[in-house]
Amino acid sequence: MTVDEFERALGNFGQRLQDIGPTLQSIAELIQIDLRASYIASGLKTGGPLETSLRVTADGNTLSINMLDYGMYNNYGVLPTPSFKNGGDPVKQTYFGRMFSYKTRQFGLPSRQFFDYENIQQQLADQIAIEITDNF
């Protein structure tokens, strides 16, 4: 690689870093495909409102994952209301400080995990690295 080719490649790299919107748009499409495939593999009802609500969008330099609110209950499960009459400690399952439980439910809803934020973050980081360093 000559110095001129290196300078051009470095300029392209800098441009891709400044505006990663197009990169995020292509990554959003890949993540949405993976998210829907994971949803189907989890055994949740296909073709229903939750599945059709799954959206991964890119707006500028921001990536968003959207779904109906009860998608969190399906993904993380719902714990039963703890009974303290026989002693015992409440079991807590939190997500960003939220407790997923129903006060009137006497039984739990099992977790049917169809997404994992850590996996999505890793996939996003890997894809961004590939996209911005392509042809460098």
PDB file of C-alpha atoms in Angstrom:
ATOM      1  CA  MET A   1       0.000   0.000   0.000  1.00  0.00           C
ATOM      2  CA  THR A   2       1.393   3.376  -0.954  1.00  0.00           C
ATOM      3  CA  VAL A   3       1.253   6.465   1.234  1.00  0.00           C
ATOM      4  CA  ASP A   4      -1.467   7.980  -0.980  1.00  0.00           C
ATOM      5  CA  GLU A   5      -3.580   4.801  -0.744  1.00  0.00           C
ATOM      6  CA  PHE A   6      -3.093   4.755   3.012  1.00  0.00           C
ATOM      7  CA  GLU A   7      -4.199   8.401   3.299  1.00  0.00           C
ATOM      8  CA  ARG A   8      -7.332   7.693   1.218  1.00  0.00           C
ATOM      9  CA  ALA A   9      -8.117   4.634   3.328  1.00  0.00           C
ATOM     10  CA  LEU A  10      -7.596   6.627   6.513  1.00  0.00           C
ATOM     11  CA  GLY A  11      -9.887   9.387   5.200  1.00  0.00           C
ATOM     12  CA  ASN A  12     -12.580   6.835   4.370  1.00  0.00           C
ATOM     13  CA  PHE A  13     -12.176   5.322   7.833  1.00  0.00           C
ATOM     14  CA  GLY A  14     -12.623   8.747   9.446  1.00  0.00           C
ATOM     15  CA  GLN A  15     -15.715   9.455   7.353  1.00  0.00           C
ATOM     16  CA  ARG A  16     -17.299   6.137   8.334  1.00  0.00           C
ATOM     17  CA  LEU A  17     -16.608   6.922  12.003  1.00  0.00           C
ATOM     18  CA  GLN A  18     -18.250  10.349  11.773  1.00  0.00           C
ATOM     19  CA  ASP A  19     -21.467   9.079  10.257  1.00  0.00           C
ATOM     20  CA  ILE A  20     -22.212   5.521  11.229  1.00  0.00           C
ATOM     21  CA  GLY A  21     -25.932   5.945  10.436  1.00  0.00           C
ATOM     22  CA  PRO A  22     -25.822   3.899   7.208  1.00  0.00           C
ATOM     23  CA  THR A  23     -23.739   1.266   8.990  1.00  0.00           C
ATOM     24  CA  LEU A  24     -26.265   1.111  11.842  1.00  0.00           C
ATOM     25  CA  GLN A  25     -29.133   0.764   9.365  1.00  0.00           C
ATOM     26  CA  SER A  26     -27.613  -2.355   7.807  1.00  0.00           C
ATOM     27  CA  ILE A  27     -26.757  -3.753  11.243  1.00  0.00           C
ATOM     28  CA  ALA A  28     -30.320  -3.062  12.465  1.00  0.00           C
ATOM     29  CA  GLU A  29     -31.666  -5.203   9.639  1.00  0.00           C
ATOM     30  CA  LEU A  30     -29.359  -8.092  10.588  1.00  0.00           C
ATOM     31  CA  ILE A  31     -30.249  -7.841  14.284  1.00  0.00           C
ATOM     32  CA  GLN A  32     -33.977  -7.782  13.483  1.00  0.00           C
ATOM     33  CA  ILE A  33     -33.641 -10.959  11.406  1.00  0.00           C
ATOM     34  CA  ASP A  34     -31.740 -12.648  14.258  1.00  0.00           C
ATOM     35  CA  LEU A  35     -34.244 -11.389  16.852  1.00  0.00           C
ATOM     36  CA  ARG A  36     -37.210 -12.812  14.954  1.00  0.00           C
ATOM     37  CA  ALA A  37     -35.407 -16.123  14.398  1.00  0.00           C
ATOM     38  CA  SER A  38     -34.667 -16.345  18.133  1.00  0.00           C
ATOM     39  CA  TYR A  39     -38.279 -15.489  18.921  1.00  0.00           C
ATOM     40  CA  ILE A  40     -39.514 -18.355  16.745  1.00  0.00           C
ATOM     41  CA  ALA A  41     -36.918 -20.742  18.211  1.00  0.00           C
ATOM     42  CA  SER A  42     -38.068 -19.877  21.759  1.00  0.00           C
ATOM     43  CA  GLY A  43     -41.452 -21.452  21.099  1.00  0.00           C
ATOM     44  CA  LEU A  44     -43.501 -18.278  21.509  1.00  0.00           C
ATOM     45  CA  LYS A  45     -46.611 -17.837  19.358  1.00  0.00           C
ATOM     46  CA  THR A  46     -45.585 -17.012  15.812  1.00  0.00           C
ATOM     47  CA  GLY A  47     -47.536 -14.492  13.775  1.00  0.00           C
ATOM     48  CA  GLY A  48     -48.963 -12.876  16.882  1.00  0.00           C
ATOM     49  CA  PRO A  49     -48.838  -9.244  17.953  1.00  0.00           C
ATOM     50  CA  LEU A  50     -45.573  -9.583  19.866  1.00  0.00           C
ATOM     51  CA  GLU A  51     -43.671 -11.097  16.970  1.00  0.00           C
ATOM     52  CA  THR A  52     -44.970  -8.526  14.495  1.00  0.00           C
ATOM     53  CA  SER A  53     -44.088  -5.708  16.915  1.00  0.00           C
ATOM     54  CA  LEU A  54     -40.385  -6.630  16.977  1.00  0.00           C
ATOM     55  CA  ARG A  55     -38.535  -3.768  15.322  1.00  0.00           C
ATOM     56  CA  VAL A  56     -34.870  -2.804  15.245  1.00  0.00           C
ATOM     57  CA  THR A  57     -34.387   0.672  13.823  1.00  0.00           C
ATOM     58  CA  ALA A  58     -31.522   3.048  13.245  1.00  0.00           C
ATOM     59  CA  ASP A  59     -32.070   6.780  13.499  1.00  0.00           C
ATOM     60  CA  GLY A  60     -28.934   8.781  12.913  1.00  0.00           C
ATOM     61  CA  ASN A  61     -26.320   7.298  15.220  1.00  0.00           C
ATOM     62  CA  THR A  62     -28.844   5.545  17.484  1.00  0.00           C
ATOM     63  CA  LEU A  63     -30.012   1.940  17.323  1.00  0.00           C
ATOM     64  CA  SER A  64     -33.347   1.065  18.972  1.00  0.00           C
ATOM     65  CA  ILE A  65     -35.046  -2.241  19.706  1.00  0.00           C
ATOM     66  CA  ASN A  66     -38.815  -1.964  20.078  1.00  0.00           C
ATOM     67  CA  MET A  67     -41.551  -4.438  20.927  1.00  0.00           C
ATOM     68  CA  LEU A  68     -44.806  -4.590  22.836  1.00  0.00           C
ATOM     69  CA  ASP A  69     -44.215  -4.113  26.565  1.00  0.00           C
ATOM     70  CA  TYR A  70     -45.118  -7.669  27.489  1.00  0.00           C
ATOM     71  CA  GLY A  71     -42.147  -8.900  25.454  1.00  0.00           C
ATOM     72  CA  MET A  72     -40.055  -8.261  28.576  1.00  0.00           C
ATOM     73  CA  TYR A  73     -42.345 -10.553  30.595  1.00  0.00           C
ATOM     74  CA  ASN A  74     -41.947 -13.295  28.003  1.00  0.00           C
ATOM     75  CA  ASN A  75     -38.189 -12.855  27.826  1.00  0.00           C
ATOM     76  CA  TYR A  76     -37.468 -12.659  31.545  1.00  0.00           C
ATOM     77  CA  GLY A  77     -40.453 -14.496  32.998  1.00  0.00           C
ATOM     78  CA  VAL A  78     -42.851 -13.358  35.693  1.00  0.00           C
ATOM     79  CA  LEU A  79     -42.372 -14.421  39.264  1.00  0.00           C
ATOM     80  CA  PRO A  80     -45.304 -15.341  41.470  1.00  0.00           C
ATOM     81  CA  THR A  81     -46.232 -13.091  44.347  1.00  0.00           C
ATOM     82  CA  PRO A  82     -44.145 -14.361  47.266  1.00  0.00           C
ATOM     83  CA  SER A  83     -46.004 -15.736  50.238  1.00  0.00           C
ATOM     84  CA  PHE A  84     -44.528 -14.743  53.580  1.00  0.00           C
ATOM     85  CA  LYS A  85     -46.993 -16.642  55.779  1.00  0.00           C
ATOM     86  CA  ASN A  86     -44.622 -19.634  55.907  1.00  0.00           C
ATOM     87  CA  GLY A  87     -41.485 -17.526  55.970  1.00  0.00           C
ATOM     88  CA  GLY A  88     -39.037 -17.216  53.116  1.00  0.00           C
ATOM     89  CA  ASP A  89     -37.533 -14.427  51.129  1.00  0.00           C
ATOM     90  CA  PRO A  90     -38.959 -12.904  48.003  1.00  0.00           C
ATOM     91  CA  VAL A  91     -37.146 -13.896  44.853  1.00  0.00           C
ATOM     92  CA  LYS A  92     -36.234 -10.918  42.722  1.00  0.00           C
ATOM     93  CA  GLN A  93     -35.640 -10.830  39.013  1.00  0.00           C
ATOM     94  CA  THR A  94     -34.820  -7.327  37.931  1.00  0.00           C
ATOM     95  CA  TYR A  95     -34.065  -5.683  34.660  1.00  0.00           C
ATOM     96  CA  PHE A  96     -32.675  -2.167  34.843  1.00  0.00           C
ATOM     97  CA  GLY A  97     -34.211  -1.834  38.297  1.00  0.00           C
ATOM     98  CA  ARG A  98     -37.662  -3.088  37.270  1.00  0.00           C
ATOM     99  CA  MET A  99     -39.301  -5.997  39.057  1.00  0.00           C
ATOM    100  CA  PHE A 100     -41.220  -8.302  36.773  1.00  0.00           C
ATOM    101  CA  SER A 101     -44.071  -9.708  38.848  1.00  0.00           C
ATOM    102  CA  TYR A 102     -47.831  -9.600  39.046  1.00  0.00           C
ATOM    103  CA  LYS A 103     -49.467  -8.890  42.399  1.00  0.00           C
ATOM    104  CA  THR A 104     -52.557 -10.975  41.589  1.00  0.00           C
ATOM    105  CA  ARG A 105     -50.791 -13.937  40.002  1.00  0.00           C
ATOM    106  CA  GLN A 106     -50.461 -17.058  42.112  1.00  0.00           C
ATOM    107  CA  PHE A 107     -48.020 -18.730  39.756  1.00  0.00           C
ATOM    108  CA  GLY A 108     -45.093 -17.647  37.669  1.00  0.00           C
ATOM    109  CA  LEU A 109     -44.666 -17.307  33.952  1.00  0.00           C
ATOM    110  CA  PRO A 110     -41.517 -19.084  32.810  1.00  0.00           C
ATOM    111  CA  SER A 111     -38.844 -17.213  30.937  1.00  0.00           C
ATOM    112  CA  ARG A 112     -38.731 -17.818  27.201  1.00  0.00           C
ATOM    113  CA  GLN A 113     -35.652 -15.859  26.389  1.00  0.00           C
ATOM    114  CA  PHE A 114     -35.579 -14.708  22.793  1.00  0.00           C
ATOM    115  CA  PHE A 115     -33.082 -11.884  23.197  1.00  0.00           C
ATOM    116  CA  ASP A 116     -30.055 -11.107  25.316  1.00  0.00           C
ATOM    117  CA  TYR A 117     -28.793  -7.531  25.468  1.00  0.00           C
ATOM    118  CA  GLU A 118     -25.198  -8.641  25.970  1.00  0.00           C
ATOM    119  CA  ASN A 119     -25.327 -10.768  22.811  1.00  0.00           C
ATOM    120  CA  ILE A 120     -26.926  -7.928  20.861  1.00  0.00           C
ATOM    121  CA  GLN A 121     -24.274  -5.492  22.123  1.00  0.00           C
ATOM    122  CA  GLN A 122     -21.524  -7.889  21.077  1.00  0.00           C
ATOM    123  CA  GLN A 123     -23.095  -8.426  17.659  1.00  0.00           C
ATOM    124  CA  LEU A 124     -23.395  -4.651  17.241  1.00  0.00           C
ATOM    125  CA  ALA A 125     -19.770  -4.051  18.248  1.00  0.00           C
ATOM    126  CA  ASP A 126     -18.516  -6.818  15.942  1.00  0.00           C
ATOM    127  CA  GLN A 127     -20.524  -5.583  12.956  1.00  0.00           C
ATOM    128  CA  ILE A 128     -19.478  -1.948  13.479  1.00  0.00           C
ATOM    129  CA  ALA A 129     -15.839  -3.014  13.634  1.00  0.00           C
ATOM    130  CA  ILE A 130     -16.219  -4.941  10.381  1.00  0.00           C
ATOM    131  CA  GLU A 131     -18.098  -2.138   8.612  1.00  0.00           C
ATOM    132  CA  ILE A 132     -15.805   0.751   9.574  1.00  0.00           C
ATOM    133  CA  THR A 133     -12.582  -1.134   8.961  1.00  0.00           C
ATOM    134  CA  ASP A 134     -13.711  -2.652   5.649  1.00  0.00           C
ATOM    135  CA  ASN A 135     -11.213  -1.744   2.917  1.00  0.00           C
ATOM    136  CA  PHE A 136      -8.784  -0.228   5.410  1.00  0.00           C
TER     137      PHE A 136
END
